[in-house]
PDB file of C-alpha atoms in Angstrom:
ATOM      1  CA  MET Z   1     -46.951 126.466  -5.383  1.00  0.00           C
ATOM      2  CA  GLN Z   2     -44.781 123.615  -6.408  1.00  0.00           C
ATOM      3  CA  VAL Z   3     -41.748 122.817  -4.163  1.00  0.00           C
ATOM      4  CA  LEU Z   4     -39.350 120.068  -5.627  1.00  0.00           C
ATOM      5  CA  ILE Z   5     -36.927 118.946  -2.962  1.00  0.00           C
ATOM      6  CA  MET Z   6     -33.976 117.187  -4.330  1.00  0.00           C
ATOM      7  CA  ARG Z   7     -31.136 115.549  -2.445  1.00  0.00           C
ATOM      8  CA  HIS Z   8     -27.723 115.577  -3.395  1.00  0.00           C
ATOM      9  CA  GLY Z   9     -26.187 113.062  -5.807  1.00  0.00           C
ATOM     10  CA  ASP Z  10     -23.990 110.427  -4.691  1.00  0.00           C
ATOM     11  CA  ALA Z  11     -20.922 111.579  -3.026  1.00  0.00           C
ATOM     12  CA  ALA Z  12     -17.311 110.689  -1.743  1.00  0.00           C
ATOM     13  CA  LEU Z  13     -16.538 109.586   1.528  1.00  0.00           C
ATOM     14  CA  GLU Z  14     -13.013 111.222   1.812  1.00  0.00           C
ATOM     15  CA  ALA Z  15     -12.638 114.909   1.636  1.00  0.00           C
ATOM     16  CA  ALA Z  16     -10.824 117.647   3.907  1.00  0.00           C
ATOM     17  CA  SER Z  17     -14.384 117.947   5.834  1.00  0.00           C
ATOM     18  CA  ASP Z  18     -18.062 116.856   5.191  1.00  0.00           C
ATOM     19  CA  ALA Z  19     -18.686 120.315   3.233  1.00  0.00           C
ATOM     20  CA  GLU Z  20     -16.044 119.323   0.973  1.00  0.00           C
ATOM     21  CA  ARG Z  21     -17.221 115.856  -0.345  1.00  0.00           C
ATOM     22  CA  PRO Z  22     -17.787 116.110  -4.129  1.00  0.00           C
ATOM     23  CA  LEU Z  23     -19.792 113.648  -6.321  1.00  0.00           C
ATOM     24  CA  THR Z  24     -18.593 111.006  -7.799  1.00  0.00           C
ATOM     25  CA  VAL Z  25     -19.460 109.716 -11.221  1.00  0.00           C
ATOM     26  CA  ARG Z  26     -22.218 107.767  -9.893  1.00  0.00           C
ATOM     27  CA  GLY Z  27     -23.452 110.796  -8.461  1.00  0.00           C
ATOM     28  CA  ARG Z  28     -23.459 112.949 -11.478  1.00  0.00           C
ATOM     29  CA  ASP Z  29     -25.052 110.264 -13.551  1.00  0.00           C
ATOM     30  CA  GLU Z  30     -27.672 109.679 -10.961  1.00  0.00           C
ATOM     31  CA  SER Z  31     -28.375 113.547 -10.841  1.00  0.00           C
ATOM     32  CA  HIS Z  32     -28.202 113.863 -15.025  1.00  0.00           C
ATOM     33  CA  LEU Z  33     -30.708 111.051 -15.002  1.00  0.00           C
ATOM     34  CA  MET Z  34     -33.125 112.637 -12.629  1.00  0.00           C
ATOM     35  CA  ALA Z  35     -32.578 116.127 -14.371  1.00  0.00           C
ATOM     36  CA  SER Z  36     -33.538 114.517 -17.824  1.00  0.00           C
ATOM     37  CA  TRP Z  37     -36.747 112.786 -16.399  1.00  0.00           C
ATOM     38  CA  LEU Z  38     -37.186 116.296 -14.457  1.00  0.00           C
ATOM     39  CA  SER Z  39     -37.295 118.243 -17.684  1.00  0.00           C
ATOM     40  CA  SER Z  40     -40.476 116.661 -18.851  1.00  0.00           C
ATOM     41  CA  LYS Z  41     -42.466 117.579 -16.139  1.00  0.00           C
ATOM     42  CA  ILE Z  42     -41.702 121.044 -15.088  1.00  0.00           C
ATOM     43  CA  ILE Z  43     -42.130 124.065 -17.192  1.00  0.00           C
ATOM     44  CA  ASP Z  44     -40.596 126.897 -15.262  1.00  0.00           C
ATOM     45  CA  THR Z  45     -38.547 127.168 -12.138  1.00  0.00           C
ATOM     46  CA  ASP Z  46     -38.900 130.492 -10.363  1.00  0.00           C
ATOM     47  CA  ARG Z  47     -36.109 130.038  -7.982  1.00  0.00           C
ATOM     48  CA  VAL Z  48     -33.066 127.866  -6.621  1.00  0.00           C
ATOM     49  CA  LEU Z  49     -32.530 126.971  -3.444  1.00  0.00           C
ATOM     50  CA  VAL Z  50     -28.966 125.374  -2.593  1.00  0.00           C
ATOM     51  CA  SER Z  51     -26.817 124.169   0.413  1.00  0.00           C
ATOM     52  CA  PRO Z  52     -23.467 125.690   0.479  1.00  0.00           C
ATOM     53  CA  TYR Z  53     -21.940 122.016   0.531  1.00  0.00           C
ATOM     54  CA  LEU Z  54     -19.940 121.382  -2.614  1.00  0.00           C
ATOM     55  CA  ARG Z  55     -21.980 118.173  -3.508  1.00  0.00           C
ATOM     56  CA  ALA Z  56     -24.941 120.121  -3.434  1.00  0.00           C
ATOM     57  CA  ARG Z  57     -23.533 122.702  -5.595  1.00  0.00           C
ATOM     58  CA  GLN Z  58     -22.357 120.591  -7.987  1.00  0.00           C
ATOM     59  CA  THR Z  59     -25.586 118.741  -8.032  1.00  0.00           C
ATOM     60  CA  LEU Z  60     -27.258 121.997  -9.554  1.00  0.00           C
ATOM     61  CA  ASP Z  61     -24.588 122.355 -12.067  1.00  0.00           C
ATOM     62  CA  VAL Z  62     -25.591 119.005 -13.255  1.00  0.00           C
ATOM     63  CA  VAL Z  63     -29.053 119.621 -13.138  1.00  0.00           C
ATOM     64  CA  ARG Z  64     -28.672 122.911 -14.786  1.00  0.00           C
ATOM     65  CA  GLU Z  65     -27.208 120.994 -18.105  1.00  0.00           C
ATOM     66  CA  GLU Z  66     -31.123 119.843 -18.331  1.00  0.00           C
ATOM     67  CA  LEU Z  67     -33.217 122.072 -16.806  1.00  0.00           C
ATOM     68  CA  VAL Z  68     -34.064 125.917 -17.443  1.00  0.00           C
ATOM     69  CA  LEU Z  69     -33.523 127.667 -14.430  1.00  0.00           C
ATOM     70  CA  PRO Z  70     -33.162 131.028 -13.581  1.00  0.00           C
ATOM     71  CA  ASP Z  71     -29.722 132.687 -13.441  1.00  0.00           C
ATOM     72  CA  GLY Z  72     -28.139 132.205  -9.913  1.00  0.00           C
ATOM     73  CA  GLU Z  73     -29.444 130.622  -6.993  1.00  0.00           C
ATOM     74  CA  GLU Z  74     -30.140 131.404  -3.075  1.00  0.00           C
ATOM     75  CA  THR Z  75     -27.015 129.401  -1.425  1.00  0.00           C
ATOM     76  CA  LEU Z  76     -28.339 129.217   2.211  1.00  0.00           C
ATOM     77  CA  PRO Z  77     -26.463 127.835   5.185  1.00  0.00           C
ATOM     78  CA  GLU Z  78     -29.629 126.499   6.813  1.00  0.00           C
ATOM     79  CA  LEU Z  79     -29.926 123.806   3.916  1.00  0.00           C
ATOM     80  CA  THR Z  80     -26.829 122.120   5.417  1.00  0.00           C
ATOM     81  CA  PRO Z  81     -27.466 118.208   6.649  1.00  0.00           C
ATOM     82  CA  GLY Z  82     -28.552 119.627  10.554  1.00  0.00           C
ATOM     83  CA  GLY Z  83     -29.957 122.655   8.855  1.00  0.00           C
ATOM     84  CA  ASP Z  84     -33.168 124.925  10.307  1.00  0.00           C
ATOM     85  CA  VAL Z  85     -35.866 123.139   8.970  1.00  0.00           C
ATOM     86  CA  ALA Z  86     -38.350 125.746  10.439  1.00  0.00           C
ATOM     87  CA  MET Z  87     -36.640 128.621   8.936  1.00  0.00           C
ATOM     88  CA  ILE Z  88     -36.726 126.925   5.474  1.00  0.00           C
ATOM     89  CA  CYS Z  89     -40.316 126.030   5.994  1.00  0.00           C
ATOM     90  CA  CYS Z  90     -41.035 129.617   6.716  1.00  0.00           C
ATOM     91  CA  TYR Z  91     -39.375 131.416   3.911  1.00  0.00           C
ATOM     92  CA  LEU Z  92     -40.949 128.358   1.410  1.00  0.00           C
ATOM     93  CA  GLN Z  93     -44.272 130.038   2.732  1.00  0.00           C
ATOM     94  CA  ALA Z  94     -43.128 133.254   2.071  1.00  0.00           C
ATOM     95  CA  LEU Z  95     -42.154 132.640  -1.361  1.00  0.00           C
ATOM     96  CA  ALA Z  96     -45.395 131.238  -2.292  1.00  0.00           C
ATOM     97  CA  ASN Z  97     -47.301 134.040  -1.019  1.00  0.00           C
ATOM     98  CA  GLU Z  98     -45.346 135.978  -3.300  1.00  0.00           C
ATOM     99  CA  GLY Z  99     -46.975 134.254  -5.906  1.00  0.00           C
ATOM    100  CA  LEU Z 100     -44.031 131.796  -7.205  1.00  0.00           C
ATOM    101  CA  GLY Z 101     -44.796 128.937  -8.891  1.00  0.00           C
ATOM    102  CA  THR Z 102     -41.787 126.363  -8.465  1.00  0.00           C
ATOM    103  CA  VAL Z 103     -38.959 126.273  -6.102  1.00  0.00           C
ATOM    104  CA  LEU Z 104     -36.209 123.979  -6.321  1.00  0.00           C
ATOM    105  CA  VAL Z 105     -34.334 122.787  -3.157  1.00  0.00           C
ATOM    106  CA  ILE Z 106     -31.068 121.009  -2.886  1.00  0.00           C
ATOM    107  CA  SER Z 107     -30.505 119.834   0.018  1.00  0.00           C
ATOM    108  CA  HIS Z 108     -28.962 116.643   2.191  1.00  0.00           C
ATOM    109  CA  LEU Z 109     -30.337 113.821   4.330  1.00  0.00           C
ATOM    110  CA  PRO Z 110     -32.004 114.086   6.955  1.00  0.00           C
ATOM    111  CA  LEU Z 111     -33.286 117.796   6.119  1.00  0.00           C
ATOM    112  CA  VAL Z 112     -34.828 116.786   2.766  1.00  0.00           C
ATOM    113  CA  GLY Z 113     -37.072 114.510   4.552  1.00  0.00           C
ATOM    114  CA  TYR Z 114     -37.844 116.371   7.726  1.00  0.00           C
ATOM    115  CA  LEU Z 115     -38.973 119.279   4.953  1.00  0.00           C
ATOM    116  CA  VAL Z 116     -41.391 116.723   3.676  1.00  0.00           C
ATOM    117  CA  ALA Z 117     -42.646 116.205   6.969  1.00  0.00           C
ATOM    118  CA  ASP Z 118     -43.218 119.735   7.892  1.00  0.00           C
ATOM    119  CA  LEU Z 119     -44.505 120.979   4.998  1.00  0.00           C
ATOM    120  CA  CYS Z 120     -47.250 117.996   4.481  1.00  0.00           C
ATOM    121  CA  PRO Z 121     -48.871 117.557   7.927  1.00  0.00           C
ATOM    122  CA  THR Z 122     -50.277 114.453   6.765  1.00  0.00           C
ATOM    123  CA  GLU Z 123     -46.789 112.804   5.763  1.00  0.00           C
ATOM    124  CA  GLN Z 124     -44.209 111.212   7.991  1.00  0.00           C
ATOM    125  CA  ALA Z 125     -40.469 111.849   7.052  1.00  0.00           C
ATOM    126  CA  PRO Z 126     -39.849 110.029   3.777  1.00  0.00           C
ATOM    127  CA  MET Z 127     -35.979 108.480   3.385  1.00  0.00           C
ATOM    128  CA  PHE Z 128     -34.105 109.887   0.193  1.00  0.00           C
ATOM    129  CA  ALA Z 129     -31.881 107.904  -2.053  1.00  0.00           C
ATOM    130  CA  THR Z 130     -29.093 110.372  -3.533  1.00  0.00           C
ATOM    131  CA  SER Z 131     -30.109 112.253  -6.367  1.00  0.00           C
ATOM    132  CA  ALA Z 132     -34.180 111.627  -5.390  1.00  0.00           C
ATOM    133  CA  VAL Z 133     -36.698 114.013  -5.877  1.00  0.00           C
ATOM    134  CA  ALA Z 134     -40.086 114.740  -4.139  1.00  0.00           C
ATOM    135  CA  CYS Z 135     -42.543 117.205  -5.316  1.00  0.00           C
ATOM    136  CA  VAL Z 136     -44.617 118.722  -2.465  1.00  0.00           C
ATOM    137  CA  GLU Z 137     -47.988 121.263  -3.815  1.00  0.00           C
ATOM    138  CA  LEU Z 138     -47.902 124.120  -1.225  1.00  0.00           C
ATOM    139  CA  ASP Z 139     -50.619 126.036  -0.411  1.00  0.00           C
ATOM    140  CA  PRO Z 140     -50.105 129.831   0.118  1.00  0.00           C
ATOM    141  CA  ALA Z 141     -53.420 130.121   1.974  1.00  0.00           C
ATOM    142  CA  ASP Z 142     -52.707 127.923   4.539  1.00  0.00           C
ATOM    143  CA  GLY Z 143     -49.206 126.748   4.331  1.00  0.00           C
ATOM    144  CA  ASN Z 144     -49.931 123.064   4.342  1.00  0.00           C
ATOM    145  CA  GLY Z 145     -48.595 120.771   1.513  1.00  0.00           C
ATOM    146  CA  VAL Z 146     -49.146 117.736  -0.275  1.00  0.00           C
ATOM    147  CA  LEU Z 147     -46.676 115.349  -1.078  1.00  0.00           C
ATOM    148  CA  ASN Z 148     -47.516 114.920  -5.240  1.00  0.00           C
ATOM    149  CA  TRP Z 149     -44.823 112.164  -5.973  1.00  0.00           C
ATOM    150  CA  GLN Z 150     -41.233 111.411  -4.855  1.00  0.00           C
ATOM    151  CA  ILE Z 151     -38.473 109.222  -7.240  1.00  0.00           C
ATOM    152  CA  SER Z 152     -35.319 108.050  -7.152  1.00  0.00           C
ATOM    153  CA  PRO Z 153     -32.780 107.141 -10.117  1.00  0.00           C
ATOM    154  CA  ALA Z 154     -33.482 103.483  -9.126  1.00  0.00           C
ATOM    155  CA  GLN Z 155     -36.935 104.054 -10.150  1.00  0.00           C
ATOM    156  CA  LEU Z 156     -36.210 105.551 -13.271  1.00  0.00           C
ATOM    157  CA  LEU Z 157     -33.923 102.882 -14.282  1.00  0.00           C
ATOM    158  CA  ALA Z 158     -36.415  99.804 -13.431  1.00  0.00           C
ATOM    159  CA  LYS Z 159     -39.014 101.635 -15.973  1.00  0.00           C
ATOM    160  CA  VAL Z 160     -36.670 101.248 -19.001  1.00  0.00           C
TER     161      VAL Z 160
END
């Protein structure tokens, strides 16, 4: 199963709470750029998992403008910045065992880095720029993943 792990876009620093920080214009633009690039890389996404925080949900809204995604998404409290990495890994393993092809996960630092490290035993937790995406190929047989690639908006802009 292919797991696309995306960090939310750039968010405002001021808000009533961390959970309510909205995307900035830059965050929307970078998320749109990444989604546009992803649209040429993936065919079908079977499931979407997203943090309940506003900036992650807004990132998903921007991504939906470019990618064909299933109706609805699963909003998981374990996908918040200090969320439960082990639980998310177990859930992804269960989805892989169901035969899903691609799952998109939109979350936060540090969880996105820890997720890559936990899924891929040979990897250290990578840093994620805002709107960056990593692609992990998860083997349903043994639960081990391989980091296929990771790309950020700055890397895409450097190629232009």
